[in-house]
Coordinates of C-alpha atoms and ligand atoms in Angstrom, one line a residue:
M24 CA 21.6 -3.9 -38.6
A25 CA 18.6 -5.7 -37.6
R26 CA 15.5 -4.8 -39.6
T27 CA 12.2 -4.2 -37.5
C28 CA 9.0 -3.9 -38.5
C29 CA 6.3 -1.9 -36.4
H30 CA 3.5 -4.5 -36.9
P31 CA 4.4 -7.4 -34.8
W32 CA 2.4 -10.1 -37.2
L33 CA 4.4 -8.6 -39.8
R34 CA 7.4 -9.3 -37.7
L35 CA 6.2 -12.8 -36.8
R36 CA 6.1 -13.7 -40.9
T37 CA 9.9 -13.2 -41.0
L38 CA 10.7 -15.8 -38.2
S39 CA 10.9 -19.6 -37.8
L40 CA 8.1 -21.9 -36.5
M41 CA 9.9 -22.0 -33.3
Q42 CA 10.5 -18.3 -33.2
I43 CA 6.7 -17.9 -33.7
L44 CA 5.7 -20.7 -31.1
E45 CA 8.4 -18.7 -28.5
A46 CA 6.8 -15.1 -29.6
L47 CA 3.5 -16.0 -29.2
R48 CA 4.2 -17.8 -25.5
S49 CA 5.8 -14.6 -24.5
S50 CA 3.1 -12.4 -25.3
V51 CA 0.7 -14.1 -22.9
I52 CA 0.4 -15.1 -19.3
V53 CA -0.3 -18.5 -18.7
K54 CA -2.1 -19.2 -15.3
K55 CA -1.7 -22.2 -13.3
S56 CA -4.1 -23.2 -10.5
P57 CA -2.1 -22.7 -7.1
V58 CA -4.1 -25.8 -6.2
T59 CA -3.9 -28.5 -8.7
G60 CA -1.3 -27.1 -10.8
E61 CA -3.6 -27.0 -13.8
V62 CA -3.6 -24.6 -16.7
L63 CA -6.6 -22.0 -16.1
G64 CA -6.2 -20.3 -19.2
D65 CA -3.8 -17.5 -20.9
F66 CA -3.9 -13.3 -20.7
P67 CA -2.4 -11.2 -22.9
I68 CA 0.4 -9.1 -22.1
T69 CA -0.4 -5.3 -23.1
S70 CA 2.3 -3.9 -25.2
R71 CA 4.2 -0.6 -24.8
E72 CA 2.2 1.0 -27.5
D73 CA -1.1 -0.1 -26.0
V74 CA -0.1 0.8 -22.5
E75 CA 0.5 4.5 -24.1
A76 CA -2.5 4.6 -25.8
A77 CA -4.5 3.6 -22.4
V78 CA -2.9 6.5 -20.8
A79 CA -3.6 8.5 -23.7
R80 CA -7.4 7.8 -23.0
A81 CA -7.4 8.0 -19.3
R82 CA -5.7 11.3 -20.0
K83 CA -8.6 12.5 -22.1
A84 CA -11.3 11.4 -19.9
S85 CA -9.7 13.2 -16.9
L86 CA -10.6 16.8 -18.4
A87 CA -14.1 15.6 -18.0
W88 CA -13.9 13.5 -14.6
K89 CA -12.1 16.2 -13.0
Q90 CA -14.9 18.6 -13.9
T91 CA -17.8 16.5 -12.3
T92 CA -18.8 17.2 -8.7
L93 CA -17.4 15.1 -5.8
Q94 CA -21.2 13.9 -5.2
E95 CA -21.6 12.6 -8.9
R96 CA -18.7 10.8 -8.4
L97 CA -19.4 9.6 -5.0
R98 CA -22.7 8.3 -6.7
T99 CA -21.0 6.3 -9.8
L100 CA -18.5 4.6 -7.6
M101 CA -21.0 4.0 -4.5
R102 CA -22.3 1.1 -7.5
I103 CA -19.3 -0.8 -6.7
N104 CA -21.2 -2.2 -3.5
D105 CA -24.1 -2.9 -5.5
V106 CA -21.9 -4.9 -8.2
L107 CA -19.6 -6.6 -5.1
R108 CA -23.0 -7.6 -3.4
A109 CA -24.7 -9.3 -6.7
H110 CA -21.3 -11.0 -7.7
R111 CA -20.2 -11.8 -4.2
D112 CA -20.0 -15.7 -4.2
S113 CA -18.6 -15.5 -8.0
F114 CA -15.8 -13.1 -7.3
A115 CA -15.0 -14.7 -4.2
R116 CA -14.7 -18.4 -5.7
R117 CA -13.0 -16.8 -8.8
I118 CA -10.2 -14.7 -6.5
S119 CA -9.7 -18.2 -4.4
E120 CA -9.4 -20.0 -7.8
D121 CA -6.4 -17.2 -8.7
T122 CA -4.8 -17.0 -5.6
G123 CA -5.4 -20.0 -3.5
K124 CA -6.7 -18.3 -0.8
P125 CA -9.8 -19.9 1.2
L126 CA -13.3 -18.4 0.3
V127 CA -13.8 -16.8 3.7
D128 CA -10.1 -14.6 3.1
A129 CA -11.6 -14.0 -0.5
I130 CA -14.4 -11.9 1.2
M131 CA -12.7 -10.9 4.3
T132 CA -9.2 -9.9 2.7
E133 CA -10.5 -8.5 -0.9
L134 CA -14.1 -7.5 -1.0
L135 CA -14.9 -6.4 2.2
P136 CA -12.1 -3.6 2.7
V137 CA -13.0 -2.4 -0.6
T138 CA -16.9 -1.7 0.7
A139 CA -15.2 -0.6 4.2
F140 CA -13.4 2.1 2.3
L141 CA -16.2 3.4 0.2
E142 CA -18.6 3.6 3.2
H143 CA -15.7 5.7 4.5
Y144 CA -15.1 7.7 1.9
E145 CA -18.3 8.6 1.0
K146 CA -18.6 10.5 4.6
R147 CA -15.1 11.9 4.8
A148 CA -14.2 13.2 1.4
P149 CA -16.4 16.2 1.2
Q150 CA -14.9 17.1 4.8
L151 CA -11.4 16.6 2.9
L152 CA -12.1 18.1 -0.5
T153 CA -13.8 21.4 0.6
R154 CA -12.0 24.6 0.7
K155 CA -10.4 25.3 4.1
K156 CA -10.2 28.9 5.6
L157 CA -7.0 29.1 7.2
P158 CA -5.6 31.6 9.6
S159 CA -4.0 34.6 8.5
S160 CA -0.7 36.5 9.9
I161 CA 0.1 40.1 11.2
L162 CA 2.4 40.1 7.9
F163 CA -1.0 40.2 5.8
P164 CA -3.6 42.5 7.1
G165 CA -6.6 42.4 5.3
K166 CA -6.3 39.2 3.6
S167 CA -7.8 35.9 3.9
T168 CA -6.1 32.6 3.1
Y169 CA -7.4 29.3 2.1
Q170 CA -6.0 26.1 1.1
E171 CA -7.8 23.6 -1.5
H172 CA -7.2 20.6 -3.5
F173 CA -7.5 19.6 -6.9
P174 CA -6.6 16.1 -8.6
M175 CA -3.5 15.2 -10.3
G176 CA -4.6 13.9 -13.6
V177 CA -3.7 10.1 -14.5
I178 CA -2.7 7.6 -11.8
A179 CA -0.7 4.7 -12.6
I180 CA -2.0 2.2 -10.0
I181 CA 0.6 -1.0 -10.0
S182 CA -0.3 -3.8 -7.8
P183 CA 1.0 -7.2 -6.5
W184 CA -0.7 -10.9 -6.0
N185 CA -1.0 -11.3 -2.8
F186 CA -4.3 -9.0 -2.1
P187 CA -4.9 -8.7 -6.0
F188 CA -8.1 -7.0 -5.8
Q189 CA -8.2 -5.1 -2.7
L190 CA -4.7 -3.6 -3.3
A191 CA -5.6 -2.4 -6.8
V192 CA -9.1 -1.3 -6.0
V193 CA -8.6 0.9 -2.9
P194 CA -6.2 3.2 -4.4
A195 CA -8.0 3.1 -7.0
I196 CA -10.9 4.3 -5.7
S197 CA -9.5 6.9 -3.4
A198 CA -7.6 8.1 -6.2
L199 CA -11.0 8.4 -8.8
I200 CA -12.7 10.0 -5.7
A201 CA -10.3 12.5 -5.6
G202 CA -11.4 13.5 -9.4
N203 CA -8.2 11.4 -11.3
T204 CA -8.5 8.9 -13.9
V205 CA -6.5 5.7 -13.4
V206 CA -4.7 3.1 -15.3
I207 CA -4.4 -0.2 -12.9
K208 CA -1.5 -2.6 -14.0
P209 CA -3.1 -5.9 -11.8
S210 CA -0.3 -8.6 -11.1
E211 CA 0.6 -10.9 -13.8
V212 CA 0.5 -13.8 -11.0
T213 CA -3.2 -13.0 -10.3
P214 CA -4.7 -12.2 -14.1
I215 CA -8.1 -13.8 -13.6
T216 CA -8.4 -11.0 -10.5
G217 CA -7.5 -8.5 -12.7
E218 CA -10.2 -9.5 -15.4
I219 CA -12.6 -9.1 -12.1
I220 CA -11.3 -5.5 -11.5
R221 CA -12.0 -4.6 -14.9
E222 CA -15.5 -6.1 -14.8
V223 CA -16.5 -3.9 -11.4
F224 CA -15.4 -0.8 -13.4
D225 CA -16.9 -1.5 -16.4
R226 CA -20.3 -2.1 -15.0
I227 CA -20.9 1.1 -12.8
G228 CA -21.1 2.4 -16.1
L229 CA -17.7 5.1 -16.0
P230 CA -17.4 7.4 -18.6
K231 CA -14.7 5.5 -21.3
G232 CA -11.2 5.9 -20.0
V233 CA -12.0 7.1 -16.3
V234 CA -10.5 3.7 -15.4
E235 CA -8.3 1.9 -17.7
V236 CA -7.2 -1.6 -16.5
I237 CA -4.1 -3.3 -18.7
Q238 CA -3.1 -6.8 -17.8
G239 CA 0.7 -7.8 -18.4
D240 CA 4.1 -8.5 -16.7
G241 CA 7.2 -6.5 -15.5
S242 CA 7.4 -5.2 -19.0
T243 CA 4.1 -3.4 -19.1
G244 CA 4.7 -2.5 -15.5
A245 CA 7.8 -0.8 -16.7
A246 CA 5.9 0.7 -19.7
L247 CA 3.1 2.3 -17.4
S248 CA 5.7 3.5 -15.4
E249 CA 7.8 5.3 -17.9
S250 CA 4.3 6.7 -19.5
A251 CA 2.8 10.0 -19.6
V252 CA 1.5 9.3 -16.1
D253 CA 1.1 12.1 -13.1
K254 CA 1.9 9.8 -10.5
I255 CA 2.9 6.2 -9.6
F256 CA 1.0 4.4 -7.0
F257 CA 3.1 1.2 -6.5
T258 CA 2.7 -2.1 -4.0
G259 CA 5.0 -4.6 -4.5
S260 CA 9.1 -5.5 -3.5
V261 CA 11.8 -3.1 -2.9
A262 CA 13.6 -4.4 -5.8
T263 CA 10.7 -3.3 -8.2
G264 CA 9.9 -0.2 -6.3
R265 CA 13.4 0.8 -6.8
K266 CA 13.0 0.6 -10.5
V267 CA 9.7 2.2 -10.3
M268 CA 11.3 5.2 -8.2
A269 CA 13.9 5.5 -10.9
A270 CA 11.5 5.8 -13.9
A271 CA 9.6 8.6 -12.0
A272 CA 12.6 10.6 -11.5
K273 CA 13.3 10.8 -15.0
R274 CA 10.3 13.1 -15.8
P275 CA 10.0 13.9 -12.4
I276 CA 6.4 12.6 -10.8
P277 CA 5.5 12.0 -7.4
V278 CA 5.5 8.1 -6.4
E279 CA 4.4 5.9 -3.6
L280 CA 6.1 2.9 -2.6
E281 CA 4.4 0.5 -0.6
L282 CA 7.2 -2.4 -0.1
G283 CA 8.0 -5.3 1.9
G284 CA 7.9 -6.0 5.4
K285 CA 9.1 -8.2 8.4
D286 CA 6.9 -7.2 11.0
A287 CA 7.8 -7.6 14.8
M288 CA 5.5 -8.9 18.0
I289 CA 6.7 -8.2 21.0
V290 CA 5.3 -10.3 23.7
C291 CA 5.7 -8.9 27.2
E292 CA 6.2 -11.0 30.4
D293 CA 2.6 -10.0 31.6
A294 CA 0.7 -10.4 28.2
N295 CA -2.3 -12.4 28.2
L296 CA -0.3 -15.2 26.7
E297 CA -3.7 -16.9 25.3
R298 CA -4.5 -14.1 23.0
A299 CA -0.8 -13.5 21.9
A300 CA -0.4 -17.0 20.7
R301 CA -3.5 -17.0 18.8
A302 CA -2.5 -13.5 17.5
A303 CA 0.8 -15.0 16.5
V304 CA -0.4 -18.0 14.7
W305 CA -3.2 -16.0 12.9
G306 CA -0.8 -12.9 12.1
G307 CA 2.0 -15.4 10.8
F308 CA -0.2 -17.7 8.7
V309 CA -3.5 -16.0 7.5
N310 CA -3.1 -16.0 3.9
C311 CA -0.6 -18.1 3.9
G312 CA 2.1 -15.5 5.2
Q313 CA 1.8 -13.8 2.3
M314 CA 1.4 -10.6 3.6
C315 CA 3.5 -7.6 3.8
T316 CA 1.8 -7.0 7.5
S317 CA 2.6 -10.8 8.4
V318 CA 4.5 -11.5 11.7
E319 CA 7.6 -12.5 10.7
R320 CA 9.3 -12.0 14.2
V321 CA 8.1 -12.9 17.2
F322 CA 10.2 -11.4 20.0
V323 CA 9.3 -13.4 23.6
E324 CA 10.7 -12.6 27.1
E325 CA 12.4 -15.6 28.3
K326 CA 10.8 -16.1 31.3
I327 CA 7.2 -16.9 29.3
H328 CA 9.2 -18.2 26.3
D329 CA 8.6 -22.0 26.5
R330 CA 4.8 -21.7 27.6
F331 CA 4.0 -19.5 24.8
V332 CA 5.4 -21.7 22.2
D333 CA 3.6 -24.6 23.5
M334 CA 0.5 -22.5 23.0
V335 CA 1.7 -21.4 19.4
I336 CA 2.5 -24.7 18.5
R337 CA -1.2 -26.0 20.2
E338 CA -2.9 -23.5 17.9
T339 CA -1.0 -24.2 14.7
K340 CA -1.9 -28.1 15.0
R341 CA -5.4 -27.2 14.8
M342 CA -5.3 -25.0 11.6
R343 CA -6.9 -26.3 8.6
V344 CA -4.6 -26.6 5.7
G345 CA -5.9 -27.4 1.9
G346 CA -7.7 -26.1 -1.2
P347 CA -10.9 -23.4 -0.8
D348 CA -13.1 -26.3 -1.6
E349 CA -11.9 -27.9 1.6
S350 CA -13.0 -24.9 3.7
A351 CA -9.4 -24.6 4.7
E352 CA -8.0 -21.7 6.8
M353 CA -4.7 -21.9 4.9
G354 CA -4.6 -22.6 1.3
P355 CA -1.4 -22.9 -1.0
M356 CA 1.1 -20.3 -2.1
T357 CA -0.1 -18.4 -4.7
F358 CA 3.4 -17.6 -6.1
P359 CA 5.6 -20.5 -7.5
R360 CA 8.7 -19.1 -6.8
Q361 CA 7.7 -17.7 -3.3
I362 CA 7.5 -21.1 -2.2
D363 CA 11.1 -21.5 -3.0
T364 CA 11.8 -18.4 -0.8
V365 CA 10.3 -20.2 2.0
E366 CA 12.2 -23.3 1.7
A367 CA 15.3 -21.6 1.2
H368 CA 15.0 -19.8 4.3
I369 CA 14.1 -22.4 6.3
K370 CA 17.4 -24.6 5.0
D371 CA 19.5 -21.7 5.7
A372 CA 17.5 -21.0 9.8
V373 CA 18.2 -24.8 10.4
A374 CA 21.8 -24.8 9.0
K375 CA 22.4 -22.0 11.4
G376 CA 20.9 -23.9 14.4
A377 CA 17.5 -22.9 14.3
K378 CA 14.7 -25.6 15.5
V379 CA 11.8 -26.4 13.3
L380 CA 9.2 -27.1 16.2
F381 CA 6.2 -27.5 13.3
G382 CA 5.7 -28.2 9.8
G383 CA 8.9 -27.2 7.6
K384 CA 8.4 -28.8 4.0
R385 CA 6.5 -28.7 1.6
I386 CA 3.1 -30.6 1.6
D387 CA 3.1 -33.5 -1.0
R388 CA 0.4 -33.4 -3.3
P389 CA -0.3 -30.9 -6.4
G390 CA -0.2 -27.2 -6.0
Q391 CA 1.7 -25.0 -3.9
F392 CA 1.0 -26.2 -0.7
H393 CA 3.7 -25.4 2.2
E394 CA 3.1 -26.8 6.0
P395 CA 2.7 -23.8 8.5
T396 CA 6.1 -23.5 10.4
V397 CA 7.2 -22.6 13.5
L398 CA 10.9 -22.0 14.4
T399 CA 12.9 -21.3 17.6
N400 CA 16.6 -20.5 17.9
I401 CA 16.5 -17.8 15.3
T402 CA 19.5 -15.7 15.2
V403 CA 20.1 -12.4 13.5
E404 CA 22.3 -14.1 10.9
M405 CA 19.7 -16.2 9.3
D406 CA 17.7 -15.1 6.3
I407 CA 14.7 -15.6 7.8
Y408 CA 15.5 -13.0 10.4
R409 CA 17.1 -10.7 7.8
E410 CA 14.9 -10.9 4.6
E411 CA 11.2 -11.0 4.0
T412 CA 10.1 -14.6 4.3
F413 CA 6.6 -14.0 2.6
G414 CA 5.2 -17.4 3.7
P415 CA 3.8 -19.6 6.2
V416 CA 6.8 -19.3 8.6
L417 CA 7.0 -18.1 12.4
P418 CA 10.1 -17.4 13.9
I419 CA 10.0 -17.2 17.4
V420 CA 13.2 -15.1 19.1
K421 CA 13.8 -15.1 22.8
V422 CA 14.5 -12.3 24.3
R423 CA 16.2 -11.1 27.6
N424 CA 13.9 -8.2 28.0
V425 CA 11.4 -6.0 26.3
E426 CA 14.2 -3.3 25.7
E427 CA 16.2 -6.1 24.0
A428 CA 13.1 -6.8 21.8
I429 CA 12.7 -2.8 21.0
R430 CA 16.0 -2.5 19.8
M431 CA 15.9 -5.7 17.5
A432 CA 12.8 -4.9 16.1
N433 CA 14.0 -1.4 15.3
D434 CA 17.5 -2.5 13.9
H435 CA 16.1 -3.8 10.8
Q436 CA 15.9 -3.1 7.1
Y437 CA 12.2 -3.2 7.0
G438 CA 9.5 -0.9 9.5
L439 CA 5.9 -1.5 8.1
N440 CA 3.8 -2.5 10.9
G441 CA 4.6 -3.7 14.5
S442 CA 2.7 -5.0 17.9
V443 CA 3.2 -4.9 21.1
W444 CA 1.2 -7.4 24.0
T445 CA 1.0 -6.2 27.2
K446 CA -1.7 -6.2 29.9
D447 CA -0.6 -2.7 30.9
I448 CA -2.5 -0.3 28.2
K449 CA -0.3 2.8 28.7
R450 CA 3.3 0.9 28.6
G451 CA 1.8 -0.5 25.5
L452 CA 1.1 2.6 24.3
E453 CA 4.9 3.9 25.1
L454 CA 6.6 0.6 23.6
A455 CA 4.3 1.2 20.1
S456 CA 5.5 4.6 20.1
R457 CA 9.1 3.4 20.3
L458 CA 8.6 1.2 17.2
E459 CA 10.4 2.3 14.3
C460 CA 7.4 1.6 11.5
G461 CA 4.3 3.1 10.1
Q462 CA 1.9 1.4 12.1
A463 CA 1.7 0.0 15.5
T464 CA -0.9 -2.1 17.5
V465 CA -1.3 -2.8 21.3
N466 CA -2.8 -6.3 22.0
D467 CA -3.9 -6.7 18.1
V468 CA -2.3 -7.8 15.1
V469 CA -2.5 -7.1 11.3
T470 CA -6.3 -5.8 11.1
S471 CA -5.5 -2.0 11.9
V472 CA -4.9 -2.1 8.3
G473 CA -8.5 -2.3 7.1
N474 CA -9.4 0.5 9.6
P475 CA -10.5 3.2 7.1
H476 CA -9.6 5.8 9.3
L477 CA -6.0 5.1 9.7
P478 CA -3.2 5.9 7.6
F479 CA -1.1 3.1 6.3
G480 CA 2.5 3.2 4.9
G481 CA 6.2 2.4 5.7
V482 CA 9.3 3.5 7.1
K483 CA 13.0 2.5 5.5
N484 CA 13.1 0.1 2.8
S485 CA 9.2 -0.7 3.6
G486 CA 8.5 2.4 1.4
F487 CA 7.2 5.7 2.2
G488 CA 4.2 8.0 1.7
R489 CA 0.5 7.0 3.3
Y490 CA -2.8 6.0 1.9
H491 CA -5.7 5.3 4.2
G492 CA -7.3 7.4 6.3
D493 CA -7.2 11.1 5.5
E494 CA -4.1 10.6 3.5
G495 CA -5.6 8.2 1.5
I496 CA -7.5 11.0 -0.7
L497 CA -5.2 13.6 -0.1
G498 CA -2.3 11.7 -1.6
F499 CA -3.9 11.5 -4.8
T500 CA -4.5 15.6 -5.1
H501 CA -1.9 18.2 -5.2
T502 CA -2.7 21.4 -2.4
K503 CA -3.2 24.6 -3.4
A504 CA -2.7 27.9 -1.4
I505 CA -4.9 30.9 -2.1
M506 CA -4.7 34.6 -0.8
V507 CA -7.5 36.9 -1.8
D508 CA -7.0 40.7 -1.1
R509 CA -10.4 42.2 0.7
G510 CA -9.9 45.5 -0.4
L511 CA -9.6 46.5 3.2
M512 CA -6.3 48.3 3.3
K513 CA -5.6 51.4 1.2
S514 CA -1.8 50.7 0.7
E515 CA 0.6 47.8 0.8
P516 CA 3.9 47.7 3.0
F517 CA 5.9 45.4 0.7
W518 CA 5.4 47.1 -2.6
F519 CA 7.5 49.8 -4.1
P520 CA 7.9 52.7 -3.1
Y521 CA 10.9 51.5 -0.7
E522 CA 11.8 55.2 0.4
G523 CA 12.0 55.3 4.0
K524 CA 11.1 51.9 4.6
Y525 CA 14.6 50.2 5.9
D526 CA 14.1 51.5 9.7
V527 CA 10.9 50.4 10.3
L528 CA 11.0 47.4 8.6
R529 CA 13.9 46.7 10.7
D530 CA 12.1 47.6 13.7
A531 CA 9.5 44.9 12.9
F532 CA 11.6 42.3 11.9
D533 CA 13.4 42.6 15.4
G534 CA 9.8 42.9 17.0
L535 CA 9.1 39.5 15.5
A536 CA 12.2 37.9 15.7
S537 CA 12.1 38.3 19.6
G538 CA 8.8 38.1 20.1
N539 CA 8.0 41.6 20.7
L540 CA 4.5 41.5 19.1
P541 CA 3.5 45.1 19.8
K542 CA 7.0 46.4 18.5
A543 CA 6.6 44.3 15.4
L544 CA 2.9 45.3 14.8
W545 CA 4.6 49.0 15.2
G546 CA 7.0 48.6 12.3
F547 CA 4.4 47.3 10.0
V548 CA 2.3 50.2 10.7
G549 CA 5.2 52.5 9.5
M550 CA 5.9 50.7 6.6
L551 CA 2.0 51.2 6.0
R552 CA 2.6 54.4 6.5
K553 CA 4.9 55.0 4.0
S554 CA 3.2 52.9 1.5
R555 CA 0.8 53.8 -1.2
Ligands
NAD11 P1 6.6 -7.3 -7.5 O1 7.3 -6.4 -7.0 O2 7.3 -8.7 -8.2 O3 5.4 -6.7 -8.4 C1 4.5 -6.0 -8.1 C2 4.1 -5.3 -9.2 O4 5.3 -4.4 -10.3 C3 3.4 -6.1 -10.5 O5 2.3 -6.0 -11.1 C4 4.9 -6.5 -11.6 O6 4.1 -6.9 -12.7 C5 5.2 -5.2 -11.5 N1 6.3 -4.9 -12.0 C6 7.7 -5.8 -12.3 N2 8.3 -5.3 -12.8 C7 8.5 -4.0 -12.7 C8 9.1 -2.9 -13.4 N3 10.5 -2.9 -13.8 N4 8.4 -1.6 -13.4 C9 7.5 -1.6 -13.2 N5 6.3 -2.8 -12.4 C10 6.8 -3.7 -12.6 O7 6.2 -7.6 -6.0 P2 5.0 -8.8 -5.8 O8 6.2 -10.4 -6.0 O9 3.8 -8.9 -6.8 O10 4.7 -8.9 -4.4 C11 5.0 -9.2 -3.3 C12 5.7 -7.8 -2.8 O11 4.7 -6.6 -2.3 C13 5.9 -8.2 -0.9 O12 7.4 -7.6 -0.9 C14 5.0 -7.4 -0.5 O13 5.8 -7.7 1.0 C15 4.8 -6.6 -0.8 N6 3.9 -5.8 -0.6 C16 3.5 -4.5 0.2 C17 2.2 -4.5 0.5 C18 2.3 -2.9 1.1 O14 1.2 -2.2 1.3 N7 3.2 -2.5 1.5 C19 1.3 -4.9 0.0 C20 1.1 -6.0 -0.3 C21 2.5 -6.5 -1.0

């Protein structure tokens, strides 16, 4: 049997030089620039023991944090806005460096949502977290009923690399406002942003342990999922989501899964085609298409198909592609492996008959750049139709009519967002209602995810649970029901003794079941008479 030492340094002494180098390499994340390919630094991978220690600190801190008033918590958390304002440009630059996204996107899609949600919850949380009086029932005369919410304890937040700042910070502030402490595991693909997250929470003066940030890879995420947390809020791929859910099932604790998408955009004959074409291009290529809510399938009625495609090509040609310093609209892909998926999907599509009308290949320069790509002649057998591409590709599908588009949009493994394009708003709303997804827009695309009033989440393989909106706070609480006897009734109809109650209870039951309220009431009065 192999001998194991408890301390990693002791274990290293028993290894060869090669093994030591390998061990050191595997305990850090080496971060490379998506723009130039240069090494930007390395970041430690948090071990299982250190994950458990972080969770223990968060558990200890939760005892005091949950006792703070909501106003105290909001006062502390609102300081995040001051920190973001003071460091806006350097944070935006570092997030761009980490992800490759344009500076405009770094502020618009990473910092701005955090501020918008803080502002929203500062006003909304007091209403959500206050005890509410509920109506009572004729079964319970003399009693008052209430509903309130209490924090769950310690929340694990495991986040992806595509919006590495906001997809960790928005759930974190939601959970903190609700009175929980949090342990955040940022993506190993974007560790520079992981450090920014740590800095932001350090700077607002939270008590020790209220927010723990643990950098690391899948092994760190797995250790966190298996640790003594009270809920896991996971954003990432379906494959990892399954593992997280399996880990959560062992204890069992609640889990929320925000997974992938293959969002449909349905363009009806009567749509404003200019606007729809611009939306398809922005919705398909913003953040280099690395969005769970990217437009990944465009269904266009055949009468307008060719005109719409011409407009899309014209708009795509106008885009500026490059690094953040080149004031680009689309940067490189963030994750090296994702560009392989994009290439494989395009290759498969072309082999099965798709036409590349624009782009189609990697850009010949250092870093992870790929051309914005427009494909037509798409069929359901293609990977580009069936799987999430998560890259700068816009597949356009010609359909006979809107009914066919709705059927195809819904006949899919994913159901995150969708959009419908028509000048007839009433019809647009009806079609939006028929889309099987968690969020839908009419004559708009993607941005609804940033509206703090709207709940966000998916159906089918896109996951379950909702955050943002009211659910964004309430999802990090347990609901408690409270009933109070005000001492107004002299006797208890349901308690012992039972003698002589059967017949009157039967009347009460029949009355209630048949909607005959006077009969039900009379029966309950009979119960009261036979009680003490
Ligand atoms: P991923 O599943 O590879 O990784 C997500 C996170 O899980 C990372 O922090 C990773 O380290 C961690 N992880 C890996 N293995 C783990 C394990 N065994 N246990 C626990 N954690 C583990 O996903 P990704 O590539 O970072 O993100 C891209 C995916 O995220 C896409 O599918 C995209 O659609 C999805 N996404 C969804 C939303 C949404 O809100 N629905 C938002 C953004 C991204």
